[in-house]
């Protein structure tokens, strides 16, 4: 098999650790304590692979533009960013779901209820499909504050353990979509570097845990 160079965009933050463990298990000789250092590019010369460490929301951008051949991104990010990338494999890590939530016992009877979210596309798609008109309020984090403080009637956000909702006196109303991390590829790389990419998929597939 050819040893064409591969660039892989890895998300910093939550997904990193699980993705890192999978890559190690798949035999990639990544150095220890990668996240402790401030280095944003790591090379593995013997595999002719380099890893770039990116903000999770930016991974599909690097991959769509072809500066990374491969990336790892949450399904939430893929649905929100709508980048033209090839989805290769569900890694079944960093599992959670997107849901709507709000203060308990509150009906949505306004003409256009306010929905706070850092996923404006996912939220508007969801309510459009339901035929409900809403006003989307974009936030970057601490989304749960919005209904507590009267900025919004509902939030659309990630729920994992449910602890954040619980500790802030909110309840889940509607399930929107399941989320796990996916291996993605640049469309041109997928064709031009197919052997190498298939080899990577094969190695990682063996490490995917079901359930
Ligand atoms: N509570 C959670 N439990 C499990 N997975 C999560 C959770 N929150 C987010 N994720 C997954 O991890 C991805 C990245 O989450 P992370 O919080 O590291 O990034 P971020 O929100 O972009 O970071 P930051 O807020 O630091 O900019 C999300 O896109 C999602 O797929
Ligand atoms: O159900 P849980 O296990 O409590 O996880 C859900 C929380 O995790 C994420 O927040 P994050 O920690 O990324 O904070 P931020 O959105 O404020 O940046 C998400 O936005 C929820 O607030």
Tab-separated table of C-alpha atoms and ligand atoms in Angstrom:
chain	number	residue	atom	x	y	z
A	1	UNK	CA	0.000	0.000	0.000
A	2	UNK	CA	1.202	3.544	-0.755
A	3	UNK	CA	2.452	5.703	2.081
A	4	UNK	CA	0.749	8.933	0.944
A	5	UNK	CA	0.742	11.663	3.587
A	6	UNK	CA	-2.426	11.949	5.668
A	7	UNK	CA	-3.548	14.866	7.810
A	8	UNK	CA	-6.116	14.131	10.507
A	9	UNK	CA	-8.071	16.873	12.316
A	10	UNK	CA	-8.708	15.923	15.926
A	11	UNK	CA	-11.159	17.821	18.141
A	12	UNK	CA	-9.717	19.264	21.317
A	13	UNK	CA	-11.862	19.061	24.451
A	14	UNK	CA	-14.329	16.343	25.394
A	15	UNK	CA	-13.956	14.049	22.400
A	16	UNK	CA	-10.178	14.170	22.421
A	17	UNK	CA	-9.494	11.635	25.152
A	18	UNK	CA	-11.773	8.913	23.792
A	19	UNK	CA	-10.573	9.512	20.228
A	20	UNK	CA	-6.951	9.457	21.407
A	21	UNK	CA	-7.481	6.127	23.211
A	22	UNK	CA	-9.039	4.646	20.067
A	23	UNK	CA	-6.140	5.780	17.898
A	24	UNK	CA	-3.625	4.316	20.354
A	25	UNK	CA	-5.581	1.038	20.386
A	26	UNK	CA	-5.574	1.077	16.565
A	27	UNK	CA	-1.765	1.194	16.720
A	28	UNK	CA	-1.040	4.872	16.071
A	29	UNK	CA	1.989	5.863	18.060
A	30	UNK	CA	0.717	9.192	19.418
A	31	UNK	CA	2.838	10.759	22.171
A	32	UNK	CA	1.507	10.814	25.742
A	33	UNK	CA	0.169	14.016	27.333
A	34	UNK	CA	-0.652	15.571	23.963
A	35	UNK	CA	-3.425	17.708	25.423
A	36	UNK	CA	-1.213	18.994	28.236
A	37	UNK	CA	1.086	20.681	25.744
A	38	UNK	CA	0.137	23.712	23.633
A	39	UNK	CA	1.304	22.033	20.421
A	40	UNK	CA	-1.382	22.063	17.744
A	41	UNK	CA	0.309	19.756	15.242
A	42	UNK	CA	1.721	16.311	15.963
A	43	UNK	CA	3.607	14.267	13.395
A	44	UNK	CA	4.017	10.501	13.282
A	45	UNK	CA	6.785	10.223	10.649
A	46	UNK	CA	6.835	6.418	10.516
A	47	UNK	CA	3.147	6.416	9.436
A	48	UNK	CA	3.472	9.612	7.350
A	49	UNK	CA	0.547	11.019	9.341
A	50	UNK	CA	0.136	14.337	11.069
A	51	UNK	CA	-2.585	15.305	13.493
A	52	UNK	CA	-3.885	18.835	13.910
A	53	UNK	CA	-5.761	19.755	17.083
A	54	UNK	CA	-8.769	21.929	16.289
A	55	UNK	CA	-11.854	23.364	17.968
A	56	UNK	CA	-14.563	20.682	17.647
A	57	UNK	CA	-16.888	22.955	15.619
A	58	UNK	CA	-14.064	23.726	13.159
A	59	UNK	CA	-13.081	20.145	12.289
A	60	UNK	CA	-15.520	19.846	9.310
A	61	UNK	CA	-14.205	23.171	7.958
A	62	UNK	CA	-10.614	21.886	7.820
A	63	UNK	CA	-11.832	18.679	6.190
A	64	UNK	CA	-14.122	20.338	3.633
A	65	UNK	CA	-11.280	22.645	2.565
A	66	UNK	CA	-8.945	19.673	2.183
A	67	UNK	CA	-6.253	20.909	4.563
A	68	UNK	CA	-7.145	17.822	6.588
A	69	UNK	CA	-7.932	14.580	4.736
A	70	UNK	CA	-9.708	13.069	7.722
A	71	UNK	CA	-11.423	14.409	10.817
A	72	UNK	CA	-13.283	13.357	13.911
A	73	UNK	CA	-16.467	15.295	14.665
A	74	UNK	CA	-19.650	14.938	16.695
A	75	UNK	CA	-22.832	14.280	14.708
A	76	UNK	CA	-24.169	17.503	16.288
A	77	UNK	CA	-21.347	19.451	14.669
A	78	UNK	CA	-21.899	17.744	11.298
A	79	UNK	CA	-25.640	18.514	11.362
A	80	UNK	CA	-25.018	22.089	12.436
A	81	UNK	CA	-22.139	22.908	10.101
A	82	UNK	CA	-23.583	21.123	7.020
A	83	UNK	CA	-20.134	20.857	5.419
A	84	UNK	CA	-19.586	18.844	2.284
A	85	UNK	CA	-17.627	15.933	3.791
A	86	UNK	CA	-17.815	12.158	3.502
A	87	UNK	CA	-18.975	10.363	6.662
A	88	UNK	CA	-16.904	7.187	6.988
A	89	UNK	CA	-17.527	5.551	10.342
A	90	UNK	CA	-19.526	5.951	13.550
A	91	UNK	CA	-16.855	5.730	16.264
A	92	UNK	CA	-19.577	5.333	18.904
A	93	UNK	CA	-17.745	7.614	21.353
A	94	UNK	CA	-18.803	10.826	23.146
A	95	UNK	CA	-22.408	9.709	23.024
A	96	UNK	CA	-25.158	12.099	24.043
A	97	UNK	CA	-28.282	13.539	22.455
A	98	UNK	CA	-29.728	16.869	21.461
A	99	UNK	CA	-32.994	17.761	23.186
A	100	UNK	CA	-35.287	20.653	23.892
A	101	UNK	CA	-35.653	21.609	27.527
A	102	UNK	CA	-37.171	24.316	29.674
A	103	UNK	CA	-38.713	25.165	33.025
A	104	UNK	CA	-41.134	22.471	34.221
A	105	UNK	CA	-44.856	22.698	33.421
A	106	UNK	CA	-44.514	25.393	30.820
A	107	UNK	CA	-46.588	25.209	27.651
A	108	UNK	CA	-45.352	26.695	24.386
A	109	UNK	CA	-48.375	28.777	23.479
A	110	UNK	CA	-46.691	31.933	22.175
A	111	UNK	CA	-46.928	32.644	18.470
A	112	UNK	CA	-43.158	32.349	18.066
A	113	UNK	CA	-41.572	30.924	21.228
A	114	UNK	CA	-37.941	31.862	21.810
A	115	UNK	CA	-35.468	29.001	21.544
A	116	UNK	CA	-31.939	29.580	22.864
A	117	UNK	CA	-29.255	27.359	21.397
A	118	UNK	CA	-25.726	27.036	20.103
A	119	UNK	CA	-27.221	24.868	17.335
A	120	UNK	CA	-29.344	27.335	15.308
A	121	UNK	CA	-29.485	25.083	12.239
A	122	UNK	CA	-30.405	21.909	14.147
A	123	UNK	CA	-33.042	23.812	16.147
A	124	UNK	CA	-34.621	25.553	13.154
A	125	UNK	CA	-34.656	22.291	11.124
A	126	UNK	CA	-36.337	20.525	14.032
A	127	UNK	CA	-39.109	23.086	14.530
A	128	UNK	CA	-39.598	23.573	10.774
A	129	UNK	CA	-40.164	19.824	10.363
A	130	UNK	CA	-42.726	20.006	13.171
A	131	UNK	CA	-44.386	22.941	11.436
A	132	UNK	CA	-43.793	25.230	14.417
A	133	UNK	CA	-42.654	28.795	14.015
A	134	UNK	CA	-39.967	29.791	16.524
A	135	UNK	CA	-37.519	32.592	17.154
A	136	UNK	CA	-33.961	31.292	17.475
A	137	UNK	CA	-31.637	33.058	19.925
A	138	UNK	CA	-28.000	32.097	19.361
A	139	UNK	CA	-25.739	31.609	22.387
A	140	UNK	CA	-22.245	30.161	22.725
A	141	UNK	CA	-22.516	28.299	26.044
A	142	UNK	CA	-24.237	28.098	29.442
A	143	UNK	CA	-27.400	27.643	27.384
A	144	UNK	CA	-29.349	26.423	30.427
A	145	UNK	CA	-29.291	29.978	31.805
A	146	UNK	CA	-31.621	31.225	29.070
A	147	UNK	CA	-34.970	29.896	30.407
A	148	UNK	CA	-33.908	30.446	34.010
A	149	UNK	CA	-33.352	34.122	33.429
A	150	UNK	CA	-36.221	34.739	30.995
A	151	UNK	CA	-34.237	35.004	27.766
A	152	UNK	CA	-35.968	32.020	26.146
A	153	UNK	CA	-38.915	29.630	26.538
A	154	UNK	CA	-36.908	26.563	25.573
A	155	UNK	CA	-33.330	25.588	24.874
A	156	UNK	CA	-32.062	23.125	22.293
A	157	UNK	CA	-28.835	21.656	23.597
A	158	UNK	CA	-26.755	18.563	24.297
A	159	UNK	CA	-27.934	16.315	27.123
A	160	UNK	CA	-25.606	13.594	28.358
A	161	UNK	CA	-26.060	12.632	32.015
A	162	UNK	CA	-28.883	15.173	32.481
A	163	UNK	CA	-27.023	16.660	35.451
A	164	UNK	CA	-26.843	20.190	34.041
A	165	UNK	CA	-30.602	20.263	33.430
A	166	UNK	CA	-31.310	18.837	36.876
A	167	UNK	CA	-29.008	21.186	38.762
A	168	UNK	CA	-30.625	24.147	37.049
A	169	UNK	CA	-34.220	23.056	37.625
A	170	UNK	CA	-34.954	22.338	33.951
A	171	UNK	CA	-36.677	19.361	32.352
A	172	UNK	CA	-36.270	17.722	28.979
A	173	UNK	CA	-39.269	18.145	26.661
A	174	UNK	CA	-38.391	16.706	23.264
A	175	UNK	CA	-35.701	14.374	21.974
A	176	UNK	CA	-34.159	15.861	18.819
A	177	UNK	CA	-31.307	13.597	17.659
A	178	UNK	CA	-28.761	11.073	18.915
A	179	UNK	CA	-25.111	12.165	18.836
A	180	UNK	CA	-21.841	10.248	18.650
A	181	UNK	CA	-18.502	11.067	17.069
A	182	UNK	CA	-17.888	10.237	13.427
A	183	UNK	CA	-14.845	9.731	11.252
A	184	UNK	CA	-15.148	12.028	8.229
A	185	UNK	CA	-13.118	12.511	5.056
A	186	UNK	CA	-12.529	15.205	2.493
A	187	UNK	CA	-14.378	14.232	-0.712
A	188	UNK	CA	-11.300	14.475	-2.975
A	189	UNK	CA	-9.006	12.747	-0.444
A	190	UNK	CA	-11.539	9.940	-0.200
A	191	UNK	CA	-11.061	9.249	-3.911
A	192	UNK	CA	-7.340	10.075	-4.259
A	193	UNK	CA	-6.103	8.486	-1.025
A	194	UNK	CA	-8.656	5.704	-0.869
A	195	UNK	CA	-6.201	2.898	0.041
A	196	UNK	CA	-4.790	4.791	2.988
A	197	UNK	CA	-8.200	5.937	4.161
A	198	UNK	CA	-9.674	2.431	3.916
A	199	UNK	CA	-6.735	1.114	5.930
A	200	UNK	CA	-7.377	3.708	8.641
A	201	UNK	CA	-11.100	2.850	8.682
A	202	UNK	CA	-10.276	-0.858	8.956
A	203	UNK	CA	-7.922	-0.266	11.886
A	204	UNK	CA	-10.394	1.963	13.715
A	205	UNK	CA	-13.419	-0.252	12.991
A	206	UNK	CA	-11.778	-2.994	15.039
A	207	UNK	CA	-11.717	-0.642	18.036
A	208	UNK	CA	-15.350	0.505	17.876
A	209	UNK	CA	-17.286	-0.657	20.934
A	210	UNK	CA	-20.942	-1.423	20.318
A	211	UNK	CA	-23.735	-0.277	22.635
B	1	LIG	N1	-22.000	16.597	27.922
B	1	LIG	C1	-21.495	15.934	26.903
B	1	LIG	N2	-21.292	14.627	26.991
B	1	LIG	C2	-20.780	13.917	25.953
B	1	LIG	N3	-20.422	14.456	24.778
B	1	LIG	C3	-20.610	15.756	24.646
B	1	LIG	C4	-21.150	16.543	25.695
B	1	LIG	N4	-21.183	17.797	25.286
B	1	LIG	C5	-20.695	17.769	24.043
B	1	LIG	N5	-20.376	16.549	23.653
B	1	LIG	C6	-19.791	16.102	22.368
B	1	LIG	O1	-18.471	16.593	22.382
B	1	LIG	C7	-18.306	17.566	21.341
B	1	LIG	C8	-17.347	18.632	21.783
B	1	LIG	O2	-17.658	19.068	23.041
B	1	LIG	P1	-16.752	20.115	23.799
B	1	LIG	O3	-17.566	20.512	24.985
B	1	LIG	O4	-15.365	19.626	24.005
B	1	LIG	O5	-16.633	21.252	22.704
B	1	LIG	P2	-17.145	22.698	22.659
B	1	LIG	O6	-18.507	22.762	23.281
B	1	LIG	O7	-17.009	23.177	21.252
B	1	LIG	O8	-16.029	23.324	23.548
B	1	LIG	P3	-15.922	24.756	24.106
B	1	LIG	O9	-17.245	24.999	24.826
B	1	LIG	O10	-14.733	24.601	24.996
B	1	LIG	O11	-15.694	25.621	22.920
B	1	LIG	C9	-19.707	18.020	20.978
B	1	LIG	O12	-19.759	18.470	19.660
B	1	LIG	C10	-20.507	16.733	21.177
B	1	LIG	O13	-20.423	15.895	20.044
B	2	LIG	O1	-26.226	16.283	30.561
B	2	LIG	P1	-24.876	16.709	31.051
B	2	LIG	O2	-23.972	15.536	31.332
B	2	LIG	O3	-24.968	17.642	32.211
B	2	LIG	O4	-24.144	17.475	29.847
B	2	LIG	C1	-24.800	18.496	29.147
B	2	LIG	C2	-24.048	19.785	29.196
B	2	LIG	O5	-22.761	19.606	28.577
B	2	LIG	C3	-22.596	20.623	27.582
B	2	LIG	O6	-22.118	21.794	28.155
B	2	LIG	P2	-20.581	22.177	28.285
B	2	LIG	O7	-20.003	21.520	29.479
B	2	LIG	O8	-19.904	21.939	26.964
B	2	LIG	O9	-20.684	23.705	28.619
B	2	LIG	P3	-21.064	24.936	27.694
B	2	LIG	O10	-22.148	24.519	26.711
B	2	LIG	O11	-21.558	25.916	28.693
B	2	LIG	O12	-19.803	25.352	27.009
B	2	LIG	C4	-24.019	20.892	27.112
B	2	LIG	O13	-24.110	22.167	26.483
B	2	LIG	C5	-24.810	20.832	28.408
B	2	LIG	O14	-24.802	22.053	29.096
